[in-house]
Coordinates of C-alpha atoms in Angstrom, one line a residue:
Chain H
X1 CA -33.5 35.5 12.2
X2 CA -34.5 31.9 12.8
X3 CA -35.1 29.7 15.7
X4 CA -32.2 28.0 14.8
X5 CA -30.0 30.9 15.4
X6 CA -31.5 32.0 18.4
X7 CA -31.2 29.5 20.8
X8 CA -28.0 29.3 20.1
X9 CA -26.7 32.7 21.1
X10 CA -25.9 35.6 18.8
X11 CA -24.1 35.2 15.7
X12 CA -21.7 32.1 14.7
X13 CA -18.7 32.9 14.0
X14 CA -17.9 31.3 10.0
X15 CA -16.0 28.0 12.2
X16 CA -18.4 27.9 14.8
X17 CA -21.1 27.2 11.5
X18 CA -19.5 25.0 9.9
X19 CA -18.3 22.9 13.1
X20 CA -22.6 23.2 13.5
X21 CA -23.2 21.7 9.8
X22 CA -20.8 19.1 11.0
X23 CA -19.4 18.2 7.7
X24 CA -15.8 17.6 9.4
X25 CA -16.5 13.6 9.3
X26 CA -17.8 13.5 5.3
X27 CA -15.1 16.4 4.1
X28 CA -12.4 13.6 5.5
X29 CA -13.5 11.0 4.5
X30 CA -13.8 12.0 0.7
X31 CA -10.1 13.4 1.5
X32 CA -9.4 10.2 2.3
X33 CA -11.0 8.6 -0.5
X34 CA -9.2 10.7 -3.3
X35 CA -5.9 10.1 -1.5
X36 CA -6.4 6.6 -2.1
X37 CA -7.3 7.2 -5.5
X38 CA -4.1 8.4 -5.5
X39 CA -2.5 6.5 -4.4
X40 CA -3.3 2.7 -5.4
X41 CA -5.0 4.4 -8.8
X42 CA -8.5 3.6 -10.0
X43 CA -8.3 -0.5 -10.3
X44 CA -7.6 -1.4 -6.6
X45 CA -10.1 1.8 -5.6
X46 CA -12.9 0.5 -7.3
X47 CA -12.1 -3.0 -5.4
X48 CA -11.8 -0.6 -2.1
X49 CA -14.8 0.1 -2.3
X50 CA -16.5 -3.3 -3.4
X51 CA -15.2 -4.5 -0.2
X52 CA -16.4 -1.8 2.3
X53 CA -19.7 -1.3 0.9
X54 CA -20.1 -5.3 2.4
X55 CA -18.2 -4.2 5.7
X56 CA -20.7 -0.7 5.4
X57 CA -23.9 -3.0 5.1
X58 CA -22.8 -5.6 7.9
X59 CA -21.7 -2.6 9.9
X60 CA -24.8 -1.1 9.9
X61 CA -26.9 -4.3 12.3
X62 CA -23.5 -3.6 14.7
X63 CA -24.2 -0.5 14.4
X64 CA -28.2 -0.9 14.6
X65 CA -28.3 -3.1 17.8
X66 CA -26.1 -1.4 19.2
X67 CA -27.8 2.2 19.0
X68 CA -31.0 0.1 20.4
X69 CA -29.7 -1.8 23.6
X70 CA -26.2 -1.2 24.0
X71 CA -25.1 -4.9 23.1
X72 CA -22.2 -5.9 20.6
X73 CA -23.1 -8.4 19.1
X74 CA -20.5 -10.6 18.7
X75 CA -22.7 -12.9 16.6
X76 CA -23.2 -11.2 14.5
X77 CA -20.1 -11.5 11.7
X78 CA -21.1 -15.0 12.0
X79 CA -24.9 -14.3 11.3
X80 CA -23.1 -12.3 8.3
X81 CA -21.6 -15.7 7.4
X82 CA -24.7 -17.8 7.6
X83 CA -25.9 -15.3 4.8
X84 CA -23.7 -15.8 2.9
X85 CA -23.9 -20.0 3.6
X86 CA -27.8 -19.2 3.1
X87 CA -27.8 -17.7 -0.3
X88 CA -25.2 -20.3 -1.7
X89 CA -27.8 -23.1 -0.6
X90 CA -30.3 -21.1 -2.4
X91 CA -28.6 -20.5 -5.8
X92 CA -27.3 -24.5 -6.1
X93 CA -29.7 -26.2 -4.4
X94 CA -33.4 -24.5 -4.9
X95 CA -32.7 -22.7 -8.0
X96 CA -30.1 -25.2 -9.4
X97 CA -27.2 -22.8 -10.4
X98 CA -23.4 -23.0 -11.2
X99 CA -21.8 -20.4 -12.4
X100 CA -22.7 -16.9 -14.4
X101 CA -25.9 -16.6 -16.4
X102 CA -26.0 -15.0 -20.0
X103 CA -29.5 -13.7 -20.4
X104 CA -30.0 -10.4 -18.0
X105 CA -33.1 -11.6 -17.4
X106 CA -33.4 -14.0 -16.1
X107 CA -30.0 -12.8 -14.0
X108 CA -32.6 -10.5 -12.6
X109 CA -35.0 -12.7 -11.3
X110 CA -32.4 -15.0 -10.1
X111 CA -30.5 -12.3 -7.8
X112 CA -34.0 -11.0 -6.4
X113 CA -35.3 -14.2 -5.4
X114 CA -32.2 -14.7 -3.8
X115 CA -31.7 -11.5 -2.5
X116 CA -35.9 -12.1 -0.9
X117 CA -34.7 -15.5 0.3
X118 CA -31.7 -14.7 2.3
X119 CA -32.6 -11.8 3.4
X120 CA -35.9 -13.2 5.2
X121 CA -34.1 -16.2 6.7
X122 CA -31.2 -14.4 7.8
X123 CA -34.2 -11.4 9.4
X124 CA -35.7 -14.4 11.1
X125 CA -32.7 -15.6 12.3
X126 CA -31.2 -12.6 13.9
X127 CA -34.7 -12.0 15.6
X128 CA -35.1 -15.7 16.8
X129 CA -31.0 -14.9 18.8
X130 CA -32.8 -11.7 20.0
X131 CA -35.3 -14.0 21.5
X132 CA -34.3 -17.0 22.4
X133 CA -30.9 -15.8 23.6
X134 CA -30.9 -12.0 24.5
X135 CA -34.2 -11.2 25.5
X136 CA -34.0 -13.7 28.8
X137 CA -30.8 -11.1 29.6
X138 CA -32.2 -8.2 28.8
X139 CA -31.7 -7.1 32.7
X140 CA -28.6 -8.6 33.4
X141 CA -25.5 -7.1 34.0
X142 CA -23.9 -6.7 30.8
X143 CA -21.4 -9.2 30.5
X144 CA -23.5 -11.3 30.4
X145 CA -25.3 -10.8 26.9
X146 CA -21.7 -10.1 25.3
X147 CA -21.0 -13.7 26.7
X148 CA -24.1 -14.9 25.1
X149 CA -23.1 -13.3 21.9
X150 CA -19.9 -14.8 21.6
X151 CA -21.3 -17.6 22.2
X152 CA -24.2 -17.6 19.8
X153 CA -20.9 -16.9 17.2
X154 CA -19.3 -20.6 17.8
X155 CA -23.1 -22.0 17.9
X156 CA -23.7 -20.6 14.2
X157 CA -20.0 -21.3 13.1
X158 CA -20.2 -25.0 14.5
X159 CA -23.2 -25.7 12.7
X160 CA -21.7 -25.1 9.5
X161 CA -19.2 -26.5 9.9
X162 CA -20.9 -29.6 11.3
X163 CA -22.7 -29.5 7.7
X164 CA -20.1 -27.7 5.3
X165 CA -17.2 -28.9 6.2
X166 CA -14.2 -26.6 7.6
X167 CA -12.8 -26.3 3.8
X168 CA -13.8 -23.0 1.7
X169 CA -16.5 -24.0 -0.8
X170 CA -17.1 -22.7 -4.3
X171 CA -20.6 -20.7 -4.2
X172 CA -22.1 -20.5 -8.0
X173 CA -20.6 -16.2 -9.4
X174 CA -23.9 -15.5 -11.3
X175 CA -23.0 -12.7 -12.3
X176 CA -19.8 -13.3 -14.8
X177 CA -16.7 -12.5 -13.1
X178 CA -15.2 -11.5 -15.8
X179 CA -17.6 -9.2 -17.3
X180 CA -16.0 -5.3 -16.8
X181 CA -17.9 -2.1 -18.6
X182 CA -15.5 0.9 -19.0
X183 CA -16.2 4.3 -17.4
X184 CA -14.1 6.7 -17.6
X185 CA -11.6 5.2 -19.3
X186 CA -11.9 2.8 -16.2
X187 CA -12.5 -0.6 -17.0
X188 CA -14.5 -1.7 -14.0
X189 CA -16.2 -5.6 -13.5
X190 CA -19.9 -5.5 -13.2
X191 CA -20.0 -7.9 -10.1
X192 CA -18.3 -4.9 -8.1
X193 CA -20.7 -2.2 -9.8
X194 CA -23.3 -4.7 -8.8
X195 CA -22.2 -4.2 -5.0
X196 CA -22.0 -1.2 -4.5
X197 CA -25.5 0.1 -5.8
X198 CA -26.8 -2.6 -4.1
X199 CA -25.0 -1.3 -0.7
X200 CA -26.0 1.9 -1.4
X201 CA -29.3 1.0 -2.4
X202 CA -29.9 -0.9 0.9
X203 CA -28.0 1.5 3.3
X204 CA -30.8 4.9 1.6
X205 CA -33.6 2.7 2.0
X206 CA -32.2 1.8 5.6
X207 CA -32.2 5.3 6.1
X208 CA -35.3 6.6 4.9
X209 CA -37.0 3.6 7.0
X210 CA -35.3 4.6 10.3
X211 CA -36.0 8.6 9.6
X212 CA -39.0 9.2 8.1
X213 CA -41.4 6.1 9.3
X214 CA -43.5 5.4 12.4
X215 CA -41.4 2.0 12.9
X216 CA -37.9 3.8 12.8
X217 CA -39.7 6.5 14.9
X218 CA -40.6 3.6 17.8
X219 CA -36.4 2.6 17.1
X220 CA -35.3 5.4 17.4
X221 CA -37.3 6.8 20.5
X222 CA -36.9 3.0 22.3
X223 CA -33.0 3.7 21.5
X224 CA -33.1 7.2 23.2
X225 CA -35.7 5.8 26.4
X226 CA -37.3 2.7 26.5
X227 CA -39.9 3.4 29.8
X228 CA -40.5 6.6 27.7
X229 CA -41.1 5.0 24.4
X230 CA -43.1 2.2 26.6
X231 CA -45.6 4.7 27.6
X232 CA -45.7 6.2 23.9
X233 CA -47.8 2.3 22.8
X234 CA -44.6 1.6 21.9
X235 CA -43.8 -2.1 22.2
X236 CA -40.5 -2.2 23.0
X237 CA -39.6 -6.4 22.9
X238 CA -41.3 -6.2 19.2
X239 CA -39.4 -3.1 18.4
X240 CA -36.2 -4.7 19.2
X241 CA -36.8 -7.4 17.5
X242 CA -37.9 -5.6 14.3
X243 CA -34.7 -4.1 14.2
X244 CA -32.6 -7.5 15.0
X245 CA -34.4 -8.5 12.2
X246 CA -33.3 -5.7 9.5
X247 CA -29.6 -5.5 10.8
X248 CA -29.8 -9.5 10.0
X249 CA -31.3 -9.4 6.9
X250 CA -28.6 -6.4 5.6
X251 CA -25.8 -8.6 6.9
X252 CA -27.6 -11.2 4.8
X253 CA -27.2 -9.6 1.6
X254 CA -23.7 -8.3 2.3
X255 CA -23.5 -12.2 2.7
X256 CA -24.6 -12.4 -0.8
X257 CA -23.4 -10.1 -2.6
X258 CA -19.7 -11.9 -0.7
X259 CA -20.3 -14.9 -3.0
X260 CA -20.6 -13.4 -5.7
X261 CA -17.8 -11.0 -5.2
X262 CA -15.5 -13.7 -4.3
X263 CA -16.9 -16.8 -5.8
X264 CA -15.7 -19.0 -2.5
X265 CA -17.0 -19.3 1.2
X266 CA -16.0 -20.6 5.2
X267 CA -17.4 -21.1 7.9
X268 CA -14.4 -19.1 9.9
X269 CA -15.7 -15.9 7.7
X270 CA -17.8 -14.2 10.0
X271 CA -14.7 -14.1 12.5
X272 CA -12.8 -11.4 10.9
X273 CA -15.3 -9.5 8.3
X274 CA -17.4 -9.3 11.4
X275 CA -14.3 -7.7 13.5
X276 CA -13.7 -5.4 10.4
X277 CA -17.2 -4.3 10.0
X278 CA -16.8 -3.8 14.2
X279 CA -14.0 -1.3 13.6
X280 CA -16.3 -0.1 11.2
X281 CA -19.0 0.8 13.5
X282 CA -16.5 2.3 15.8
X283 CA -15.1 4.5 13.8
X284 CA -18.4 6.2 11.7
X285 CA -19.7 6.4 15.6
X286 CA -20.9 3.5 17.6
X287 CA -25.3 3.6 17.3
X288 CA -25.1 6.0 13.7
X289 CA -26.4 4.6 11.0
X290 CA -24.9 7.4 8.7
X291 CA -22.0 6.8 10.1
X292 CA -21.4 3.2 10.4
X293 CA -22.1 3.6 6.6
X294 CA -18.7 5.7 6.4
X295 CA -16.8 3.4 8.0
X296 CA -17.4 0.2 6.1
X297 CA -16.0 2.3 3.1
X298 CA -13.4 4.2 5.6
X299 CA -12.2 0.1 6.0
X300 CA -12.3 -0.9 2.8
X301 CA -9.3 1.8 1.9
X302 CA -7.2 1.4 4.6
X303 CA -7.4 -2.8 3.9
X304 CA -6.8 -2.4 -0.1
X305 CA -4.4 0.0 0.3
X306 CA -2.2 -1.5 2.7
X307 CA -1.9 -4.4 0.1
X308 CA -1.7 -2.5 -2.9
X309 CA 1.6 -1.0 -1.2
X310 CA 3.0 -4.4 -0.5
X311 CA 2.3 -5.1 2.6
X312 CA -0.7 -7.2 2.4
X313 CA 0.9 -8.8 5.4
X314 CA -0.6 -6.1 7.9
X315 CA -4.0 -5.2 5.9
X316 CA -5.5 -6.8 9.0
X317 CA -3.2 -5.0 11.6
X318 CA -4.1 -1.5 10.3
X319 CA -7.3 -2.5 10.3
X320 CA -7.2 -2.7 13.7
X321 CA -4.5 -0.6 14.0
X322 CA -8.3 2.0 12.8
X323 CA -9.8 1.1 15.9
X324 CA -7.2 1.7 18.6
X325 CA -6.8 5.1 16.9
X326 CA -9.9 6.2 16.2
X327 CA -10.8 4.3 20.4
X328 CA -8.0 6.5 22.1
X329 CA -8.3 10.2 20.3
X330 CA -11.9 9.7 19.4
X331 CA -14.2 7.3 20.6
X332 CA -17.0 8.9 20.1
X333 CA -16.3 8.1 16.7
X334 CA -16.8 10.0 13.1
X335 CA -20.1 11.2 13.7
X336 CA -20.6 9.9 17.3
X337 CA -23.5 11.3 19.4
X338 CA -22.6 14.4 20.2
X339 CA -26.1 16.5 21.4
X340 CA -25.9 15.0 25.7
X341 CA -29.2 14.2 27.2
X342 CA -30.7 16.8 28.6
X343 CA -32.9 16.5 31.7
Chain U
X1 CA -51.6 -2.1 58.1
X2 CA -53.6 -1.2 54.9
X3 CA -56.8 0.9 54.6
X4 CA -55.9 1.9 58.5
X5 CA -57.9 5.3 59.1
X6 CA -58.8 6.7 55.4
X7 CA -62.3 7.4 56.7
X8 CA -62.7 9.7 53.6
X9 CA -62.5 6.5 51.5
X10 CA -66.2 7.2 51.1
X11 CA -66.5 10.9 50.9
X12 CA -67.2 11.7 46.8
X13 CA -69.9 13.0 46.7
X14 CA -68.9 16.1 48.6
X15 CA -66.2 16.5 45.7
X16 CA -67.3 20.1 45.4
X17 CA -65.8 22.8 42.5
X18 CA -65.3 22.4 39.2
X19 CA -66.7 20.1 36.8
X20 CA -69.4 17.7 38.3
X21 CA -67.4 14.3 39.0
X22 CA -68.5 11.7 37.1
X23 CA -67.9 7.6 36.9
X24 CA -64.8 6.0 38.6
X25 CA -62.0 5.9 35.8
X26 CA -59.7 5.1 37.9
X27 CA -59.5 3.0 40.6
X28 CA -56.7 1.5 43.2
X29 CA -57.2 -0.9 45.6
X30 CA -55.0 -2.0 48.6
X31 CA -51.6 -1.8 46.2
X32 CA -48.3 -3.0 47.0
X33 CA -45.8 -2.3 44.6
X34 CA -41.8 -3.5 44.9
X35 CA -38.1 -2.4 43.4
X36 CA -36.6 -5.5 44.3
X37 CA -37.1 -6.4 47.7
X38 CA -38.3 -2.4 48.5
X39 CA -42.1 -2.3 49.7
X40 CA -42.2 1.3 48.1
X41 CA -46.4 1.1 48.3
X42 CA -47.7 -0.1 51.0
X43 CA -51.9 -0.5 50.4
X44 CA -52.6 2.5 48.4
X45 CA -56.0 2.5 47.6
X46 CA -57.0 5.3 45.7
X47 CA -60.2 6.4 43.5
X48 CA -60.2 8.9 40.4
X49 CA -63.7 9.8 39.5
X50 CA -64.7 11.4 35.4
X51 CA -63.9 15.1 34.5
X52 CA -61.8 15.8 38.0
X53 CA -58.6 17.1 39.0
X54 CA -57.0 14.8 41.8
X55 CA -53.6 15.2 43.2
X56 CA -51.0 13.3 45.1
X57 CA -49.2 15.3 47.6
X58 CA -46.4 13.8 50.4
X59 CA -42.6 14.7 50.2
X60 CA -40.0 12.5 48.9
X61 CA -40.0 9.0 48.8
X62 CA -43.9 8.9 49.7
X63 CA -44.1 7.2 46.3
X64 CA -46.6 8.9 44.3
X65 CA -44.3 8.4 41.4
X66 CA -44.7 5.3 42.1
X67 CA -48.3 5.4 42.3
X68 CA -48.5 6.4 38.5
X69 CA -46.3 3.9 37.3
X70 CA -47.9 1.2 39.6
X71 CA -51.6 3.0 37.6
X72 CA -49.3 3.3 33.6
X73 CA -47.9 -0.1 33.7
X74 CA -44.1 0.8 33.8
X75 CA -44.0 -1.5 37.3
X76 CA -47.2 -3.5 38.4
X77 CA -48.8 -4.4 41.7
X78 CA -47.6 -8.1 44.0
X79 CA -50.4 -7.0 45.5
X80 CA -54.0 -5.0 45.2
X81 CA -55.5 -4.1 42.2
X82 CA -55.5 -1.0 39.2
X83 CA -59.3 -0.6 37.8
X84 CA -59.0 1.9 34.9
X85 CA -63.0 1.7 33.4
X86 CA -63.6 -1.1 35.5
X87 CA -61.6 -3.6 33.7
X88 CA -58.3 -4.6 35.9
X89 CA -55.4 -3.4 34.4
X90 CA -53.1 -4.6 36.9
X91 CA -50.3 -6.3 34.7
X92 CA -51.5 -4.9 31.9
X93 CA -47.9 -3.7 29.9
X94 CA -47.7 0.0 29.3
X95 CA -47.6 0.0 25.9
X96 CA -50.9 -0.8 25.9
X97 CA -52.8 1.2 28.8
X98 CA -52.0 4.0 26.1
X99 CA -54.1 2.6 23.5
X100 CA -56.8 2.5 26.9
X101 CA -56.6 5.7 27.5
X102 CA -54.0 6.4 29.8
X103 CA -51.3 8.7 29.6
X104 CA -48.6 9.6 31.0
X105 CA -46.2 12.9 31.1
X106 CA -43.3 11.1 33.3
X107 CA -40.9 12.7 36.1
X108 CA -38.0 13.9 34.9
X109 CA -40.1 15.1 30.9
X110 CA -38.0 12.1 29.0
X111 CA -38.6 13.6 26.0
X112 CA -36.6 12.3 23.1
X113 CA -34.2 14.3 23.2
X114 CA -32.6 13.4 19.4
X115 CA -35.8 13.2 17.9
X116 CA -37.1 16.7 16.8
X117 CA -40.1 18.4 18.9
X118 CA -42.6 17.1 15.9
X119 CA -41.7 14.2 16.1
X120 CA -42.0 13.6 19.8
X121 CA -45.5 14.8 19.1
X122 CA -45.9 11.9 16.9
X123 CA -44.2 9.3 19.2
X124 CA -47.6 10.4 21.6
X125 CA -50.2 9.3 18.8
X126 CA -47.6 6.6 18.2
X127 CA -50.8 4.5 19.1
X128 CA -53.0 6.9 16.9
X129 CA -53.5 6.8 12.6
X130 CA -55.8 8.9 10.2
X131 CA -55.6 12.6 9.9
X132 CA -57.1 14.3 13.4
X133 CA -53.4 13.1 14.6
X134 CA -52.4 16.5 12.5
X135 CA -55.2 18.1 14.7
X136 CA -53.7 17.1 17.9
X137 CA -50.6 18.9 17.0
X138 CA -52.7 22.1 16.6
X139 CA -54.4 21.7 19.4
X140 CA -51.2 21.2 21.8
X141 CA -49.9 24.1 19.5
X142 CA -51.9 26.6 20.2
X143 CA -52.1 25.0 23.8
X144 CA -47.6 25.8 23.8
X145 CA -47.2 28.7 20.9
X146 CA -43.3 27.6 22.1
X147 CA -43.6 24.4 20.7
X148 CA -44.7 25.8 17.4
X149 CA -42.1 27.8 16.9
X150 CA -39.6 24.6 17.9
X151 CA -41.2 22.1 16.0
X152 CA -38.4 21.3 13.7
X153 CA -35.9 21.4 16.3
X154 CA -33.9 18.3 18.2
X155 CA -36.0 18.1 21.3
X156 CA -32.8 18.0 23.3
X157 CA -31.9 21.7 22.3
X158 CA -34.9 22.8 24.4
X159 CA -34.9 24.2 28.1
X160 CA -36.5 23.5 31.0
X161 CA -39.5 25.2 30.3
X162 CA -40.4 23.7 26.9
X163 CA -38.6 20.3 27.8
X164 CA -41.9 20.4 30.1
X165 CA -44.6 22.2 27.8
X166 CA -43.7 18.9 25.5
X167 CA -43.8 15.8 27.7
X168 CA -47.6 17.1 28.4
X169 CA -47.8 18.1 25.0
X170 CA -47.1 14.4 23.8
X171 CA -48.7 13.1 26.9
X172 CA -52.4 14.8 25.1
X173 CA -51.3 13.2 22.2
X174 CA -53.3 10.2 22.7
X175 CA -56.0 11.9 23.4
X176 CA -55.9 9.9 26.7
X177 CA -59.3 9.6 29.4
X178 CA -56.6 10.1 32.4
X179 CA -53.5 12.1 31.9
X180 CA -51.2 11.4 34.6
X181 CA -48.4 13.9 35.2
X182 CA -45.9 13.5 37.3
X183 CA -44.1 16.9 38.5
X184 CA -44.6 18.9 36.1
X185 CA -43.5 22.0 37.8
X186 CA -39.9 21.0 38.7
X187 CA -37.0 23.6 38.3
X188 CA -39.8 25.4 36.1
X189 CA -39.2 29.5 37.5
X190 CA -42.2 31.0 38.8
X191 CA -44.1 32.3 36.3
X192 CA -43.5 28.6 34.4
X193 CA -45.4 27.0 36.8
X194 CA -48.1 29.7 36.9
X195 CA -48.8 28.8 33.2
X196 CA -48.2 25.3 33.3
X197 CA -50.9 24.9 36.4
X198 CA -53.6 27.5 33.7
X199 CA -52.7 24.8 31.6
X200 CA -53.4 21.7 33.9
X201 CA -56.9 23.7 34.3
X202 CA -57.4 24.0 30.7
X203 CA -56.8 20.2 29.3
X204 CA -58.7 19.3 32.3
X205 CA -61.9 21.7 31.1
X206 CA -61.7 20.2 27.7
X207 CA -62.5 17.2 29.2
X208 CA -59.6 15.1 30.8
X209 CA -59.3 13.9 33.9
X210 CA -55.6 14.7 35.7
X211 CA -53.9 12.7 38.2
X212 CA -51.6 15.1 39.4
X213 CA -48.4 14.7 41.7
X214 CA -46.4 17.6 42.9
X215 CA -44.0 18.6 45.3
X216 CA -45.7 22.0 45.0
X217 CA -48.5 21.0 47.5
X218 CA -49.7 25.0 46.9
X219 CA -49.9 25.0 43.4
X220 CA -52.0 21.5 43.6
X221 CA -54.6 22.3 45.8
X222 CA -55.2 24.7 43.6
X223 CA -56.3 23.6 40.9
X224 CA -56.7 20.3 41.7
X225 CA -61.1 18.8 43.4
X226 CA -59.4 16.5 45.9
X227 CA -56.5 15.1 46.7
X228 CA -54.3 12.1 49.1
X229 CA -51.5 12.9 50.8
X230 CA -48.9 9.8 51.2
X231 CA -46.2 9.0 53.4
X232 CA -44.1 6.3 53.4
X233 CA -46.1 4.2 50.6
X234 CA -49.6 4.5 52.3
X235 CA -52.4 7.4 51.9
X236 CA -52.7 9.1 55.1
X237 CA -54.5 11.3 54.6
X238 CA -57.9 11.5 51.5
X239 CA -59.7 14.9 51.3
X240 CA -60.8 17.9 49.1
X241 CA -58.6 19.8 48.0
X242 CA -60.0 23.0 49.6
X243 CA -59.8 20.9 53.1
X244 CA -56.9 19.8 52.7
X245 CA -55.3 23.1 52.3
X246 CA -57.1 23.7 55.3
X247 CA -56.0 21.1 57.2
X248 CA -53.3 22.5 59.9
X249 CA -51.1 19.0 59.7
X250 CA -51.1 19.3 56.0
X251 CA -50.3 23.2 55.7
X252 CA -47.3 22.2 58.5
X253 CA -46.0 19.2 56.9
X254 CA -46.8 20.1 52.8
X255 CA -47.2 23.9 52.8
X256 CA -44.6 25.5 54.5
X257 CA -46.2 27.2 57.8
X258 CA -44.6 26.6 61.0

């Protein structure tokens, strides 16, 4: 008898054990992926994973911020958009790039510098948005910061529109979009692999940070009970600022890969992507980091599958149908908190 | 209106019993605290000396919890001062006071339900670094062996009594000079209440000063050196615990005697 079983009244049945492991959501996502692979074929599948990885990175920011201050940060999609522009700026202005880089060493250096600068810059932007737009409203009714978030969203869009104009502009694809490798008989774009691997590594890093480190514990305890966290010595303002910094830095990374993958960006980019990433966060269970990652990939599958089956114009509708279905039938999402607060 | 009739403020010399009372570590002078427009504390004056167990008793809404929150920095007084070890901390935020040595186990336990027992304890030591943290965990486990058994479990899955043990253990992890305990016996079975009060004595014997808020005045006065009786945000009586327990008014109002 382990300690876990003694609390939860004797002899769990197989079904109960299964439910307790909570593998259901993961199996669901794997099932969706497997069926999708058969339906849309390997090429579109890789495409779905790539787009899903970008949504997942953005969704992490939504879910982290919601988890800690219960705010749907509607400006987050635009933070992602600013990330794509920042990356373009760093590549063209600071690093003088205009197209594919052949030397792998050079490419690695360029990408490293680009990710570092963009993520730090976006982290600072996110923390500044929190400091000046949301913190003054922390004790205001919940609608106030929500409206403010929409305002911040417009401000970011307008700033970029003023600087770079309303039309889509090209951004250097430093990873040659034509470069492909063969894996298991399937030819896959190098940029796709790079995007997926980068996203997964960042998610693992985030998960480690949140679950293993002191700052991660501070974030989780602040999310769980702000007053109690303060009584432990946690500086709430600093912790919330760090949460915004990390979430926005991840959106910055997503902006970098967005540019590398698609090759052009526009000031409206954040609106749609933001809503889809938000859908991913809700689907995964808002406030849950693993859920946001899973949700991002599912949304990628839904969107790409709709297109691959000839319903391209319905892609958006399909994504938002997922949002509505989730909210109606499983509002807590795939991995939503099931452990109630007990006092 | 403030400080009315509390003639006993100058009597700490009369504190008898366990633990030779030392210097004043905590002192509230005419503290007024508000919740928005509600005037919750209307001039609280009290002091706690090193090594003491001091209890605040009084009925619901008397201001006991508010007093603790004002001390720990979750609330700040609009008038009056809180001094901790000679320093005015009236407006110091809660997270800094933990570092200085005030640890507050709040009402309703407020443990982190989604963190494990071990993580809750680690949060208690948030302001500290170094290897002694592990020794402290061992110390808390020796006080509350149940927590050791449950260390990997999520806080929210513990029973009420276990959560209370965790709340106290977590507060001790900061190695406080002064421990503020708010209703540690609330909702517990009589056996558990006995246990908890035994542990409060033990913690005090090991050198931690305790300020205890309790509904259970009987038990509180048994463990405490001194006590203050609060009513509608004011101190109406201050005396040694023994004298309070013998006071007919106190017995009638708070110890259920008719």
